[in-house]
Coordinates of C-alpha atoms in Angstrom, one line a residue:
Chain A
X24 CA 9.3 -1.4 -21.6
X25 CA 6.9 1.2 -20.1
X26 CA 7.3 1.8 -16.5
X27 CA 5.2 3.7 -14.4
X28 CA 7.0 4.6 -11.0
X29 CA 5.1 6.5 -8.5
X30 CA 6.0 7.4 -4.4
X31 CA 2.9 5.9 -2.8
X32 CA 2.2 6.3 1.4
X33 CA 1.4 3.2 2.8
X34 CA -2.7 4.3 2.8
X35 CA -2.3 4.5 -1.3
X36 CA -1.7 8.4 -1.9
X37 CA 0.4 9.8 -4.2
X38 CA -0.3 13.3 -3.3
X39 CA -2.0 15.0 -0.5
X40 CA -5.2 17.2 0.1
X41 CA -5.7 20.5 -1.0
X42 CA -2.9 21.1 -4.0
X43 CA -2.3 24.8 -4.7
X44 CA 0.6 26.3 -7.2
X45 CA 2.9 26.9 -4.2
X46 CA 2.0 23.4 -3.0
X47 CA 1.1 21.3 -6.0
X48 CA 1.9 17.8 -4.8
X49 CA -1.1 18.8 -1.9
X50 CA -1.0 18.8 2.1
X51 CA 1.9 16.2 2.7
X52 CA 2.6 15.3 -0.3
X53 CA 6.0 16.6 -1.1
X54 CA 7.3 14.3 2.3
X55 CA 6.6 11.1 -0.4
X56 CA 9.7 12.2 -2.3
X57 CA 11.9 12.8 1.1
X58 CA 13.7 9.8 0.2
X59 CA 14.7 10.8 -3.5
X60 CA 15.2 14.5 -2.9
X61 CA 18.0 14.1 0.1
X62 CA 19.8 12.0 -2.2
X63 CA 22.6 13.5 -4.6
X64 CA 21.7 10.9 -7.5
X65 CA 18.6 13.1 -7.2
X66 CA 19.6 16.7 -6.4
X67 CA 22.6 16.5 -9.7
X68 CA 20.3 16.5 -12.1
X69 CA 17.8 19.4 -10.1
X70 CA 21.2 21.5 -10.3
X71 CA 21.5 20.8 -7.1
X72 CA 25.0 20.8 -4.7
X73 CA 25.3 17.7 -2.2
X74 CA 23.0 15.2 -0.7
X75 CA 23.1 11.5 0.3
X76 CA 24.6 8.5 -0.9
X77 CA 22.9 5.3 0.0
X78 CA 20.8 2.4 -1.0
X79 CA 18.3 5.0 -2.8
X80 CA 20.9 6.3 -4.8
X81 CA 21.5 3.3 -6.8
X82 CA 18.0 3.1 -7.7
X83 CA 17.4 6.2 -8.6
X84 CA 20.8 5.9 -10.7
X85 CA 19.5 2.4 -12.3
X86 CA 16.0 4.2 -13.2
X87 CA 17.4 7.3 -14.7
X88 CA 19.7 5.5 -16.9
X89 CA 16.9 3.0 -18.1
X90 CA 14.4 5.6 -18.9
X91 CA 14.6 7.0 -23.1
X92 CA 11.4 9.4 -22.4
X93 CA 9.0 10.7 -20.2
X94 CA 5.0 10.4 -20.4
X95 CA 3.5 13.3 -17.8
X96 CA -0.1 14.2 -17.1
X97 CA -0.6 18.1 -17.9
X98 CA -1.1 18.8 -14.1
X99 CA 2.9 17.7 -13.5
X100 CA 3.9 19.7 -16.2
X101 CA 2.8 22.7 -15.5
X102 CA 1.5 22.5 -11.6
X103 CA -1.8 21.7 -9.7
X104 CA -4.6 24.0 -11.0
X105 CA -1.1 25.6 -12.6
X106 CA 0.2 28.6 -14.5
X107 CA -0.9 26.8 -17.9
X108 CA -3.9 27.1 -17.2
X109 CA -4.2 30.8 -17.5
X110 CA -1.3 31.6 -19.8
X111 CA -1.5 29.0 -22.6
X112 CA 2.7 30.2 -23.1
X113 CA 3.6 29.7 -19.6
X114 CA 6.5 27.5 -18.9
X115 CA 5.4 24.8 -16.4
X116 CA 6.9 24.8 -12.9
X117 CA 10.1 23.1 -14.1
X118 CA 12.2 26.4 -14.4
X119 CA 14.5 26.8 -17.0
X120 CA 16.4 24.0 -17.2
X121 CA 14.4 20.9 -16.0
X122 CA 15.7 18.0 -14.7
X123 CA 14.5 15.1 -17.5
X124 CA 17.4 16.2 -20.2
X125 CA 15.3 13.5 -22.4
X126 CA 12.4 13.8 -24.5
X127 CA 9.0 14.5 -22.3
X128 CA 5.9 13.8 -23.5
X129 CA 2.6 15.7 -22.2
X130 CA -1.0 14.1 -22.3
X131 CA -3.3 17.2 -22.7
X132 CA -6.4 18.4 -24.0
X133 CA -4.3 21.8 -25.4
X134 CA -2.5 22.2 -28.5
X135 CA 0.4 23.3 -28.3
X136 CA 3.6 23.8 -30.1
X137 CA 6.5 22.0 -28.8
X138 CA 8.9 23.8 -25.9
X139 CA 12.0 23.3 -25.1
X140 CA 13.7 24.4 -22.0
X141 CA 17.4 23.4 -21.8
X142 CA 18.4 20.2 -22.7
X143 CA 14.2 19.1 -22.3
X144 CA 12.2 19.2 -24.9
X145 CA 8.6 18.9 -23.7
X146 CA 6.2 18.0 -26.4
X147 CA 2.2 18.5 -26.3
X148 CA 0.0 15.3 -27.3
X149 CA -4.0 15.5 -27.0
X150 CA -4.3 12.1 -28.7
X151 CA -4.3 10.3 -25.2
X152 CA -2.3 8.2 -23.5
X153 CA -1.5 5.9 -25.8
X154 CA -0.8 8.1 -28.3
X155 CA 2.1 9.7 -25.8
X156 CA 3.6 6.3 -24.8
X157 CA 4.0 5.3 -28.4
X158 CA 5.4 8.6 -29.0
X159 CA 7.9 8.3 -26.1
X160 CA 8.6 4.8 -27.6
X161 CA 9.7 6.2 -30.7
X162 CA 11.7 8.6 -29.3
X163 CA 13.4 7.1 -26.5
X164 CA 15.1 4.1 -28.7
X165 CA 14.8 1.2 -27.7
X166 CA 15.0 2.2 -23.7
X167 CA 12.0 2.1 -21.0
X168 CA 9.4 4.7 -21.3
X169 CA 9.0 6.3 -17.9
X170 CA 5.7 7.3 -16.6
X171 CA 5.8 9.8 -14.4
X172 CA 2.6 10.5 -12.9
X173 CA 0.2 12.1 -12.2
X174 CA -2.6 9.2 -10.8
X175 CA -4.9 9.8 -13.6
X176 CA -2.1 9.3 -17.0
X177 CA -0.9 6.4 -14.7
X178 CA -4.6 5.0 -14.4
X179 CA -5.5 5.5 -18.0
X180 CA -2.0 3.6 -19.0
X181 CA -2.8 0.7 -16.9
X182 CA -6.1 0.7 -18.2
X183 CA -5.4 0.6 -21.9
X184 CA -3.0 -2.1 -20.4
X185 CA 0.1 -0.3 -21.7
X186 CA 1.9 -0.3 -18.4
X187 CA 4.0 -3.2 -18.1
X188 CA 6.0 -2.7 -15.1
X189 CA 4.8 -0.1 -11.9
X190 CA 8.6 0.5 -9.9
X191 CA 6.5 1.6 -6.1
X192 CA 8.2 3.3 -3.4
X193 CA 5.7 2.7 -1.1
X194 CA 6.4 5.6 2.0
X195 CA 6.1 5.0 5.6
X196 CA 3.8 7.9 5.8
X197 CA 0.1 8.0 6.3
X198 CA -1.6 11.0 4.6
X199 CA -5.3 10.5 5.5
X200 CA -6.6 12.2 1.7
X201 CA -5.2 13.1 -1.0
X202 CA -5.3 11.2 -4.2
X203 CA -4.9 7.9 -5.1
X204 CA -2.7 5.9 -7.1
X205 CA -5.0 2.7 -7.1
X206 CA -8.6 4.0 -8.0
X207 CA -11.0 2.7 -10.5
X208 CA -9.2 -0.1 -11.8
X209 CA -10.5 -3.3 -12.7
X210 CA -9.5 -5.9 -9.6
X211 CA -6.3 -7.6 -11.2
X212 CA -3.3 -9.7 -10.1
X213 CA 0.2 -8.5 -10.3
X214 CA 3.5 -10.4 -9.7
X215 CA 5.8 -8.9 -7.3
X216 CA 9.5 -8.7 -8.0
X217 CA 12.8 -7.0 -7.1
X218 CA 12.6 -5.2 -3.5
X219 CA 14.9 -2.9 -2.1
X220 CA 14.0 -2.2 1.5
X221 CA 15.4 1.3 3.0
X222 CA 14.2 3.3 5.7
X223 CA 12.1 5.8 3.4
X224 CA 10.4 3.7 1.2
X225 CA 9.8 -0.3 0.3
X226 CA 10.9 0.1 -3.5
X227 CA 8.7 -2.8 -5.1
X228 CA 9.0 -3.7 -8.5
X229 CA 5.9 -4.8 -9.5
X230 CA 5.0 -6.5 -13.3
X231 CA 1.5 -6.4 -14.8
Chain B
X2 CA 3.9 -5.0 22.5
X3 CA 1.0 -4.7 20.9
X4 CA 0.6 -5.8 17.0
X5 CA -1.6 -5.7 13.9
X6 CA -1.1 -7.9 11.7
X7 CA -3.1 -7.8 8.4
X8 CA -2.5 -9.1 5.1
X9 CA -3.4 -5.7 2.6
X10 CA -3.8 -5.9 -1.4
X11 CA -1.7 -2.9 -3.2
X12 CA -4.6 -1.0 -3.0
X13 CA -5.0 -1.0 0.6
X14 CA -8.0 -3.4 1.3
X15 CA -8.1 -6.2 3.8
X16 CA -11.6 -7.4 2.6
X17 CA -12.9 -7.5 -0.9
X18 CA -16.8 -6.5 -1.4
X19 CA -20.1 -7.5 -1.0
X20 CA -18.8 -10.1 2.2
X21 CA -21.6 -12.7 3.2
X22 CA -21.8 -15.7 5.4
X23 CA -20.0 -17.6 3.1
X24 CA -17.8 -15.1 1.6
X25 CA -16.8 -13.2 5.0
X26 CA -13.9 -11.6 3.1
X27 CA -15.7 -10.3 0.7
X28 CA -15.2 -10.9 -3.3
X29 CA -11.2 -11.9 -3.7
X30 CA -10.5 -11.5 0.0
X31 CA -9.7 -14.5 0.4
X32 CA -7.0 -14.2 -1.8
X33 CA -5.3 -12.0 0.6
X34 CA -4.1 -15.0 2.5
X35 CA -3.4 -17.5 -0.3
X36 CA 0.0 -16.5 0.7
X37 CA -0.4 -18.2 4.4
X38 CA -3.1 -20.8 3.3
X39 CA -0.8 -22.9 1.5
X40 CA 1.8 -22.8 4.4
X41 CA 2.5 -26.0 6.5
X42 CA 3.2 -23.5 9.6
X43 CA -0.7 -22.3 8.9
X44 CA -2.4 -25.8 7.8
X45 CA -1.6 -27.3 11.2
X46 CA -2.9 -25.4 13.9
X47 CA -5.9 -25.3 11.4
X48 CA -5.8 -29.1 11.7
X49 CA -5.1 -29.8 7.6
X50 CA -2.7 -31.8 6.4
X51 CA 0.8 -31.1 4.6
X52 CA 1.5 -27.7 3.1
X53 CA 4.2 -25.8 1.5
X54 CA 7.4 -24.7 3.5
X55 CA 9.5 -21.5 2.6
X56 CA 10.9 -18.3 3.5
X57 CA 6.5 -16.9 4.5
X58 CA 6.8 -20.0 6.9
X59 CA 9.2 -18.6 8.8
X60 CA 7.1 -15.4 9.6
X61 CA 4.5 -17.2 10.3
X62 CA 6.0 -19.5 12.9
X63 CA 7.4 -16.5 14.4
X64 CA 4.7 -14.6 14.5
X65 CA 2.4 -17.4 15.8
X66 CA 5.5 -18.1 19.1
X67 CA 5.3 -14.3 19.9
X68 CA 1.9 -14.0 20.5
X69 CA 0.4 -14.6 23.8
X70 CA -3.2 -13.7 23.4
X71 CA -5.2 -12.3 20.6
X72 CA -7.9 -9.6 19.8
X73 CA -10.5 -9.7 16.9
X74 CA -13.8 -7.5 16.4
X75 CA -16.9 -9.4 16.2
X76 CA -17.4 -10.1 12.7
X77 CA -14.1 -12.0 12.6
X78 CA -15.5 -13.4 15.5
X79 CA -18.6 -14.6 14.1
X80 CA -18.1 -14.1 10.3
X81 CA -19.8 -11.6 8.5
X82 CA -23.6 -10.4 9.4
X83 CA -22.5 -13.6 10.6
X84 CA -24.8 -16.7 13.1
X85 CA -23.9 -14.8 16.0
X86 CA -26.5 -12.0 14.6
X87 CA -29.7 -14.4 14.6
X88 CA -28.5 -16.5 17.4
X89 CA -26.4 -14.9 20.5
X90 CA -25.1 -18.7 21.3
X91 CA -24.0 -19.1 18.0
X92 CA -19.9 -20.3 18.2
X93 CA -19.1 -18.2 15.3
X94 CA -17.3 -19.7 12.4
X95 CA -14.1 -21.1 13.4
X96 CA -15.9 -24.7 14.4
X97 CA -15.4 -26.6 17.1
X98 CA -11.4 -26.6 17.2
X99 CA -10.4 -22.5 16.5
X100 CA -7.2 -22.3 15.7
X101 CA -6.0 -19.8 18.2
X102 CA -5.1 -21.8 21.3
X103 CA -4.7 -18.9 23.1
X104 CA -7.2 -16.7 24.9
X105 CA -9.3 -14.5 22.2
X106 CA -10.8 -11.4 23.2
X107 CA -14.2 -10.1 20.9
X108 CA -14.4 -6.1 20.6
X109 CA -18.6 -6.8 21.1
X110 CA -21.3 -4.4 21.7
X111 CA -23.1 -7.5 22.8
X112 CA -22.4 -9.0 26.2
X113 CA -21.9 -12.7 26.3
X114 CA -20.1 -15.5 28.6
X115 CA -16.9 -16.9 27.9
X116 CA -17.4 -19.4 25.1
X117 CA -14.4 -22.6 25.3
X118 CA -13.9 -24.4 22.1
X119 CA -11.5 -26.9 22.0
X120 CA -8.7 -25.2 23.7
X121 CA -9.3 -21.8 22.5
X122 CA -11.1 -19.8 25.1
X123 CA -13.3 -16.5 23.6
X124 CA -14.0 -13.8 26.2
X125 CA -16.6 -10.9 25.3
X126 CA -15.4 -7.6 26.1
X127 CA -17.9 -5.0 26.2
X128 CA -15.7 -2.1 27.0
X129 CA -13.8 -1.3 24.1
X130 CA -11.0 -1.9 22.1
X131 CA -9.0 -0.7 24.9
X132 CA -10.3 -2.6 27.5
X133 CA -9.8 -6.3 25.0
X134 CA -6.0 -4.8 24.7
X135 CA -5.5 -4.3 28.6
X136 CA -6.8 -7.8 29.1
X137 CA -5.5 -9.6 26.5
X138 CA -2.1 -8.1 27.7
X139 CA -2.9 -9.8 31.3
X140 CA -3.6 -12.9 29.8
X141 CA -0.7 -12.8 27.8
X142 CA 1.6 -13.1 30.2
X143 CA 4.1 -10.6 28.7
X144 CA 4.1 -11.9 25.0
X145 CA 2.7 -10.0 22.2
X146 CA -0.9 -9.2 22.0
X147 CA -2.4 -10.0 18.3
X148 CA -4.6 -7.6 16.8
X149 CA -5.9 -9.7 14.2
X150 CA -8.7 -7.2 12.6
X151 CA -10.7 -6.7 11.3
X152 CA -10.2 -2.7 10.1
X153 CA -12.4 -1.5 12.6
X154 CA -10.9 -2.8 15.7
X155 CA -7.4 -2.0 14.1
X156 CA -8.1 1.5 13.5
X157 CA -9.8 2.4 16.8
X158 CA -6.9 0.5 18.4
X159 CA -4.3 2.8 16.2
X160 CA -6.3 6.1 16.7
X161 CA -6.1 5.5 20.8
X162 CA -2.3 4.8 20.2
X163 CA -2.3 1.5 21.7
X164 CA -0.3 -0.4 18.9
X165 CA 3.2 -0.4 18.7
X166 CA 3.8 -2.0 15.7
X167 CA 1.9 -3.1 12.0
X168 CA 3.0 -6.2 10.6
X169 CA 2.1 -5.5 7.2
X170 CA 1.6 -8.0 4.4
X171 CA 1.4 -6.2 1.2
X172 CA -0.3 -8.8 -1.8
X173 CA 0.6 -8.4 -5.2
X174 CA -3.8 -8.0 -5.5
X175 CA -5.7 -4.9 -6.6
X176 CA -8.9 -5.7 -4.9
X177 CA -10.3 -2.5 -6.6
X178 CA -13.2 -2.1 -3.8
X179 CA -13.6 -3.4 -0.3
X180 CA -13.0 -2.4 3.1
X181 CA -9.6 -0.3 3.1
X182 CA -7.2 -0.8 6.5
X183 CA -6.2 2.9 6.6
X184 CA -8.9 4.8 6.5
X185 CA -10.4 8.0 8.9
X186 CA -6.4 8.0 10.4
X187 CA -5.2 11.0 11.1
X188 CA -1.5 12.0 8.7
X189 CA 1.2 10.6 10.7
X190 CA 4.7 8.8 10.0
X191 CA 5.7 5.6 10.2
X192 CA 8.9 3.5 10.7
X193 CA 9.9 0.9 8.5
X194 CA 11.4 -2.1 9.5
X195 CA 12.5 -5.7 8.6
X196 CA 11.5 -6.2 5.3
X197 CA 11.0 -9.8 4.3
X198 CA 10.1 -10.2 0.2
X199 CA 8.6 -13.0 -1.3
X200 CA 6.5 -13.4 -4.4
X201 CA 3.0 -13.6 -2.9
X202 CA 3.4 -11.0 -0.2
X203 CA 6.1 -8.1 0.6
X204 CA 6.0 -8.2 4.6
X205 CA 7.1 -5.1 6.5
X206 CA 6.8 -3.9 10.0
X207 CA 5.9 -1.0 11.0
X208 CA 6.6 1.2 14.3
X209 CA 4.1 3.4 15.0

């Protein structure tokens, strides 16, 4: 199953205005993930002491056990405008060990050679989308291929109709700008399914 | 208190486009309420027969015994470019029996007497979106006043912080165009409330 999950604010923006390399998720945009980064389910992985137990943590829990592999846009991998884009060896802005300890796929127009940082193993695709999801397929046996964003790989997924589940955490934040998840796709029904409702985001399990 | 309710497709619009006379919420807009339409608790003030009963119903009937007077901008008023346009005695396009019941106040630029429809009275406020709130809340009598839309009014109404809360009904709909409920607000946070789920709309309230 290929999931996309994205943190939305309730006026449809998965990251602010103005994203920078200190500041890549934009004006705003880093308060979308309040809810998952207090959380210890969250901050374990990151290498990180402490944090919150709660009715987020099981989710997050649930999701990172599901997921085999990991589809990203170039733009999470390596950063907004990003280090990448000048040094075509640069590491991303996941540090040293990143988080995913599963295989990550990256949609991009540059070749690269395969990198691995830690126990991640980020591998380059310009094929497209699809190309990366049926990569991640392969490689994640048999469990969900997790799309991680950014609005655009999501966009093009849903397009090629290769998305068949979007997990929302739809924020109780207005940003005003920024960008979209929703934009430029075809007017559609969806079935609504599974929600877990907690003071920082509506988690919404929606199936395409 | 002071709410806005509006039903919202997952990409944030409460009115498909290209809305006409006959199509006053635009292309799929109606769809936004299929998940109220089919209710018993909506059919009858509407003066139709039968309807379905279930956990929506409930929200519905709630909603509809905590309001004591309601607000609306012109074009929900009148529909559209709408008769009222071509003809300033036109009795918009709810016919002769509204629904409401209660007293209605029109955000109008265009003066106009009271207009009494069967026992729904409409009063044309010329002040502002302010001034329809102040006397709704009079007429009232210490229920909730009803901002029923459209955008316009509910944005003006938000940006002079006179609503207190958003009843939000999120539809399982990507509109992909159409008039978008959040739009020209300024970045803010929200609080999220009650959640009630079912399958044709998530509803949430919001604190502002």
């Amino acid at each position: 199953m290929v999931v996309a999950e994205m943190s939305m604010s309730l006026d449809g923006f998965v990251a602010g205005p103005d994203a920078t390399l200190d500041d890549p998720l934009g004006r705003g945009g880093m308060d979308l993930h309040e809810w998952a980064f207090r959380l210890a389910a969250w901050r374990k992985p990151h290498g990180l002491e402490g944090g919150e137990v709660d009715v987020d943590s099981a989710l997050v829990e649930k999701h990172l056990a599901a997921t085999g592999a990991v589809v990203m846009g170039r733009k999470m991998f390596s950063g907004g405008s990003g280090p990448w884009a000048g040094d075509p060896n640069a590491n991303g802005w996941w540090g040293d060990d990143p988080p995913f300890r599963k295989p990550v796929f990256v949609v991009t127009h540059h070749a690269r050679e395969p990198l691995e940082l830690g126990a991640t193993t980020f591998t380059f695709v310009t094929a497209g989308v699809e190309q990366a999801i049926a990569d991640a397929t392969t490689a994640g046996s048999g469990k969900d291929v997790h799309i991680s964003g950014g609005a655009d790989v999501v966009q093009q997924a849903i397009r090629a109709g290769l998305v068949d589940v979007i997990d929302l955490q739809i924020v109780p934040l207005l940003l005003g700008s920024g960008v979209r998840l929703f934009d430029g796709l075809e007017p559609r029904r969806l079935e609504a399914g599974t929600v877990v409702a907690a003071p920082r985001a509506t988690h919404v399990r929606y199936t395409l």
